[in-house]
Tab-separated table of C-alpha atoms in Angstrom:
chain	number	residue	atom	x	y	z
A	6	MET	CA	285.361	66.966	-118.383
A	7	SER	CA	286.028	70.233	-116.684
A	8	THR	CA	284.366	71.442	-113.555
A	9	ASN	CA	282.604	74.102	-115.590
A	10	ASP	CA	281.144	71.473	-117.918
A	11	ILE	CA	279.860	69.437	-114.978
A	12	GLU	CA	278.276	72.478	-113.397
A	13	GLU	CA	276.656	73.436	-116.721
A	14	GLN	CA	275.184	69.917	-117.103
A	15	LYS	CA	273.897	70.010	-113.530
A	16	LEU	CA	272.348	73.414	-114.146
A	17	ASP	CA	270.715	72.141	-117.320
A	18	GLY	CA	269.338	69.155	-115.403
A	19	ASP	CA	267.954	71.322	-112.646
A	20	LEU	CA	266.316	73.590	-115.199
A	21	SER	CA	264.779	70.576	-116.945
A	22	ILE	CA	263.399	69.223	-113.687
A	23	ALA	CA	262.048	72.634	-112.730
A	24	ALA	CA	260.463	73.045	-116.135
A	25	SER	CA	258.939	69.580	-115.884
A	26	GLU	CA	257.544	70.215	-112.416
A	27	GLY	CA	256.294	73.629	-113.472
A	28	SER	CA	254.452	72.210	-116.431
A	29	SER	CA	252.891	69.489	-114.320
A	30	VAL	CA	251.760	72.065	-111.796
A	31	ALA	CA	250.352	74.196	-114.583
A	32	VAL	CA	248.572	71.208	-116.077
A	33	GLY	CA	247.287	70.231	-112.667
A	34	GLY	CA	245.988	73.755	-112.176
A	35	GLU	CA	244.223	73.624	-115.511
A	36	GLU	CA	242.722	70.284	-114.600
A	37	GLU	CA	241.478	71.683	-111.306
A	38	GLN	CA	240.009	74.676	-113.118
A	39	ASN	CA	238.364	72.380	-115.638
A	40	ASP	CA	236.931	70.293	-112.817
A	41	GLU	CA	235.044	73.257	-111.366
A	42	PRO	CA	232.810	73.932	-114.377
A	43	LYS	CA	232.188	70.222	-114.609
A	44	LYS	CA	230.884	70.239	-111.063
A	45	GLU	CA	228.707	73.241	-111.884
A	46	GLU	CA	227.397	71.455	-114.940
A	47	ILE	CA	226.556	68.448	-112.805
A	48	GLU	CA	224.714	70.629	-110.299
A	49	GLU	CA	222.830	72.359	-113.128
A	50	LYS	CA	221.886	68.992	-114.589
A	51	LYS	CA	220.670	67.841	-111.184
A	52	GLU	CA	218.595	71.012	-110.831
A	53	VAL	CA	217.097	70.611	-114.309
A	54	ASN	CA	216.379	66.947	-113.661
A	55	SER	CA	214.729	67.885	-110.376
A	56	HIS	CA	212.419	70.330	-112.169
A	57	GLU	CA	211.759	67.800	-114.906
A	58	GLU	CA	210.762	65.224	-112.308
A	59	LYS	CA	208.344	67.714	-110.770
A	60	ASP	CA	206.909	68.433	-114.216
A	61	GLU	CA	206.470	64.748	-114.975
A	62	ALA	CA	204.707	64.064	-111.672
A	63	PRO	CA	202.378	67.018	-110.985
A	64	SER	CA	200.107	64.819	-108.904
A	65	MET	CA	202.870	64.524	-106.331
A	66	VAL	CA	202.640	68.238	-105.580
A	67	LYS	CA	200.070	68.297	-102.801
A	68	GLU	CA	199.048	71.924	-103.241
A	69	GLU	CA	195.650	73.450	-103.846
A	70	VAL	CA	194.877	73.385	-107.550
A	71	VAL	CA	194.638	76.952	-108.815
A	72	ALA	CA	191.808	76.347	-111.224
A	73	SER	CA	188.568	74.425	-110.724
A	74	ASN	CA	188.877	70.811	-109.623
A	75	ASP	CA	185.921	69.746	-111.733
A	76	LEU	CA	187.682	70.419	-115.034
A	77	ALA	CA	189.809	67.599	-116.397
A	78	PRO	CA	192.240	69.832	-118.365
A	79	VAL	CA	193.307	71.537	-115.177
A	80	LYS	CA	194.029	68.275	-113.400
A	81	LYS	CA	195.935	67.040	-116.416
A	82	ALA	CA	198.039	70.189	-116.617
A	83	GLY	CA	198.664	70.088	-112.869
A	84	CYS	CA	198.622	73.861	-112.527
A	85	THR	CA	199.412	74.280	-108.860
A	86	LYS	CA	200.558	77.235	-106.790
A	87	SER	CA	203.978	75.616	-106.521
A	88	LYS	CA	204.355	75.453	-110.271
A	89	ILE	CA	203.295	79.045	-110.753
A	90	LEU	CA	205.824	80.151	-108.130
A	91	MET	CA	208.471	78.273	-110.125
A	92	ASN	CA	207.905	80.440	-113.190
A	93	VAL	CA	211.199	82.263	-112.613
A	94	VAL	CA	213.041	78.982	-113.081
A	95	VAL	CA	210.680	77.299	-115.508
A	96	PRO	CA	208.799	79.954	-117.521
A	97	SER	CA	207.063	77.322	-119.632
A	98	ILE	CA	205.089	76.176	-116.585
A	99	PHE	CA	203.719	79.666	-115.972
A	100	LEU	CA	202.767	80.069	-119.628
A	101	ALA	CA	201.060	76.675	-119.672
A	102	CYS	CA	199.043	77.532	-116.567
A	103	VAL	CA	197.987	80.877	-118.044
A	104	ILE	CA	196.755	79.105	-121.164
A	105	VAL	CA	194.843	76.591	-119.052
A	106	ALA	CA	193.392	79.347	-116.859
A	107	VAL	CA	192.102	81.244	-119.898
A	108	ALA	CA	190.526	78.058	-121.225
A	109	VAL	CA	188.933	77.353	-117.847
A	110	LEU	CA	187.463	80.857	-117.625
A	111	ALA	CA	186.039	80.487	-121.123
A	112	VAL	CA	184.389	77.194	-120.171
A	113	ARG	CA	183.021	78.669	-116.944
A	114	TYR	CA	181.584	81.688	-118.764
A	115	LYS	CA	179.945	79.456	-121.351
A	116	ASN	CA	178.463	77.167	-118.694
A	117	PHE	CA	177.236	80.139	-116.649
A	118	LYS	CA	175.449	81.711	-119.608
A	119	LYS	CA	173.894	78.368	-120.430
A	120	LYS	CA	172.582	77.859	-116.881
A	121	TYR	CA	171.650	81.487	-116.137
A	122	PRO	CA	170.927	83.073	-119.554
A	123	GLY	CA	169.226	86.174	-118.148
A	124	CYS	CA	171.521	86.698	-115.165
A	125	LYS	CA	173.723	89.773	-115.445
A	126	VAL	CA	175.944	90.306	-112.418
A	127	ASP	CA	179.393	91.703	-111.767
A	128	HIS	CA	180.725	88.597	-110.026
A	129	GLN	CA	179.576	85.321	-111.543
A	130	ASN	CA	181.533	83.354	-108.937
A	131	TRP	CA	179.227	84.748	-106.231
A	132	ILE	CA	176.356	82.723	-107.669
A	133	ALA	CA	175.886	79.428	-105.785
A	134	ASN	CA	178.875	80.068	-103.513
A	135	GLY	CA	176.951	79.343	-100.319
A	136	VAL	CA	176.349	82.998	-99.398
A	137	CYS	CA	173.020	84.721	-100.055
A	138	GLN	CA	173.534	88.084	-101.778
A	139	ASN	CA	170.982	90.882	-101.607
A	140	LYS	CA	168.276	91.589	-104.155
A	141	GLY	CA	169.572	95.080	-104.801
A	142	LEU	CA	172.679	93.658	-106.475
A	143	LYS	CA	170.464	91.540	-108.766
A	144	TYR	CA	171.735	88.197	-107.435
A	145	ASN	CA	168.669	87.164	-105.451
A	146	ILE	CA	166.317	87.294	-108.424
A	147	ALA	CA	164.571	84.693	-110.568
A	148	GLU	CA	166.915	85.240	-113.550
A	149	CYS	CA	169.839	84.177	-111.350
A	150	GLN	CA	167.825	81.376	-109.737
A	151	PHE	CA	167.871	83.338	-106.494
A	152	ASP	CA	171.617	83.468	-106.223
A	153	GLY	CA	171.988	79.942	-107.532
A	154	GLY	CA	169.877	78.594	-104.680
A	155	ASP	CA	171.866	80.357	-101.950
A	156	CYS	CA	168.856	82.506	-100.999
A	157	ASP	CA	166.140	79.823	-101.089
A	158	GLU	CA	166.038	79.368	-97.302
A	159	PHE	CA	166.288	83.099	-96.629
A	160	ASN	CA	163.481	83.910	-99.066
A	161	SER	CA	161.301	81.227	-97.527
A	162	MET	CA	161.778	82.585	-93.996
A	163	TYR	CA	161.790	86.311	-94.830
A	164	PRO	CA	159.994	86.787	-98.185
A	165	ASN	CA	159.636	90.560	-97.797
A	166	CYS	CA	162.965	91.278	-96.149
A	167	GLU	CA	165.265	93.337	-98.345
A	168	VAL	CA	168.553	94.244	-96.698
A	169	GLU	CA	172.087	94.869	-97.852
A	170	ASN	CA	173.578	91.830	-96.110
A	171	PRO	CA	171.112	88.938	-95.712
A	172	THR	CA	173.761	86.946	-93.824
A	173	TRP	CA	173.460	89.417	-90.923
A	174	ILE	CA	169.938	88.196	-90.235
A	175	GLY	CA	170.026	85.789	-87.312
A	176	ASP	CA	173.791	86.037	-86.809
A	177	GLY	CA	173.483	86.793	-83.090
A	178	LYS	CA	174.045	90.550	-83.350
A	179	CYS	CA	171.203	93.071	-83.331
A	180	ASN	CA	171.399	95.314	-86.402
A	181	GLY	CA	169.306	98.454	-86.782
A	182	GLY	CA	167.395	99.971	-89.664
A	183	ASP	CA	165.629	97.598	-92.042
A	184	TYR	CA	167.110	94.601	-90.247
A	185	ASN	CA	165.173	95.343	-87.058
A	186	SER	CA	161.787	95.269	-88.769
A	187	ASP	CA	158.777	93.004	-88.820
A	188	ASP	CA	159.531	91.940	-92.423
A	189	CYS	CA	162.929	90.694	-91.281
A	190	ALA	CA	161.576	89.157	-88.049
A	191	PHE	CA	163.455	91.786	-86.091
A	192	ASP	CA	166.832	90.756	-87.418
A	193	GLY	CA	165.935	87.090	-87.253
A	194	GLY	CA	165.311	87.349	-83.515
A	195	ASP	CA	168.629	89.042	-82.774
A	196	CYS	CA	166.859	92.235	-81.643
A	197	SER	CA	164.131	90.653	-79.518
A	198	GLU	CA	165.820	91.426	-76.183
A	199	PHE	CA	166.846	94.906	-77.288
A	200	ASN	CA	163.328	95.775	-78.426
A	201	GLU	CA	161.909	94.532	-75.148
A	202	ASN	CA	164.311	96.651	-73.087
A	203	TYR	CA	164.249	99.761	-75.294
A	204	PRO	CA	161.053	99.645	-77.416
A	205	ASP	CA	161.335	103.284	-78.529
A	206	CYS	CA	165.096	103.389	-79.053
A	207	LYS	CA	165.909	103.900	-82.728
A	208	VAL	CA	169.647	103.832	-83.376
A	209	GLU	CA	171.815	102.753	-86.259
A	210	ASP	CA	173.707	100.093	-84.305
A	211	PRO	CA	171.729	98.709	-81.341
A	212	SER	CA	174.673	96.505	-80.348
A	213	LEU	CA	176.436	99.649	-79.064
A	214	VAL	CA	173.772	100.174	-76.414
A	215	GLY	CA	175.062	98.810	-73.126
A	216	ASP	CA	178.437	97.755	-74.530
A	217	GLY	CA	180.400	99.558	-71.807
A	218	ASN	CA	181.267	102.641	-73.849
A	219	CYS	CA	179.313	105.881	-73.669
A	220	ASP	CA	178.041	106.849	-77.117
A	221	GLY	CA	176.528	110.277	-77.670
A	222	ASP	CA	173.736	111.665	-79.830
A	223	ASP	CA	170.754	109.323	-80.221
A	224	TYR	CA	172.315	106.701	-77.942
A	225	ASN	CA	172.627	108.929	-74.872
A	226	VAL	CA	168.901	109.598	-74.500
A	227	GLU	CA	166.260	108.449	-72.041
A	228	VAL	CA	164.443	106.097	-74.463
A	229	CYS	CA	167.740	104.269	-74.981
A	230	GLY	CA	168.451	104.126	-71.242
A	231	PHE	CA	171.239	106.653	-71.728
A	232	ASP	CA	173.144	104.240	-73.917
A	233	GLY	CA	172.049	101.287	-71.818
A	234	GLY	CA	173.598	102.805	-68.716
A	235	ASP	CA	176.968	103.460	-70.363
A	236	CYS	CA	176.572	107.241	-70.020
A	237	GLU	CA	175.171	107.453	-66.478
């Protein structure tokens, strides 16, 4: 065998080895590329499973229930703030909560009309919410059971007192106008000291008298002690 033949065989062998190594590298590269989507798929599956676990165990989400706690369908659906915030990831949760919310509102409306058939107000949820609303807004009337009972104590103490904000009566701050009247027990006693010091002082906000700031007009007059001394 000639030297040329030997060199040709060696060259062929080197080419074969190179080709073999190249193919293995290529295959390895493909395998590495194939591994990446598999990892992504695994992560996606984990994420889906995580959401599914949250869906299956709504009671584990210790958030304030969006709808009323006294309605079984809401508890069963587990419509929480967390689930609504997840609507970008799990749209079905948001849709389910909307459906439940509509059903809840329908039940509430039906129950309200049954309990207060003649009560026509703008905000039904203000009835029996613990805050007495004024008569002018038609809450503190017989048809609405005197604001669902919220105004019973107020009406008993001040039967002829009609003011915009009944909760201001006896809150520790002297309010003027109809609040500081005999019918309202002089703002539930809040204006007793003011009336004693300035019996003829008639201002919109008596709490501004003697607060350290000089107020003009009706405040800075003799009967109001020149704004309780603030303007001296």
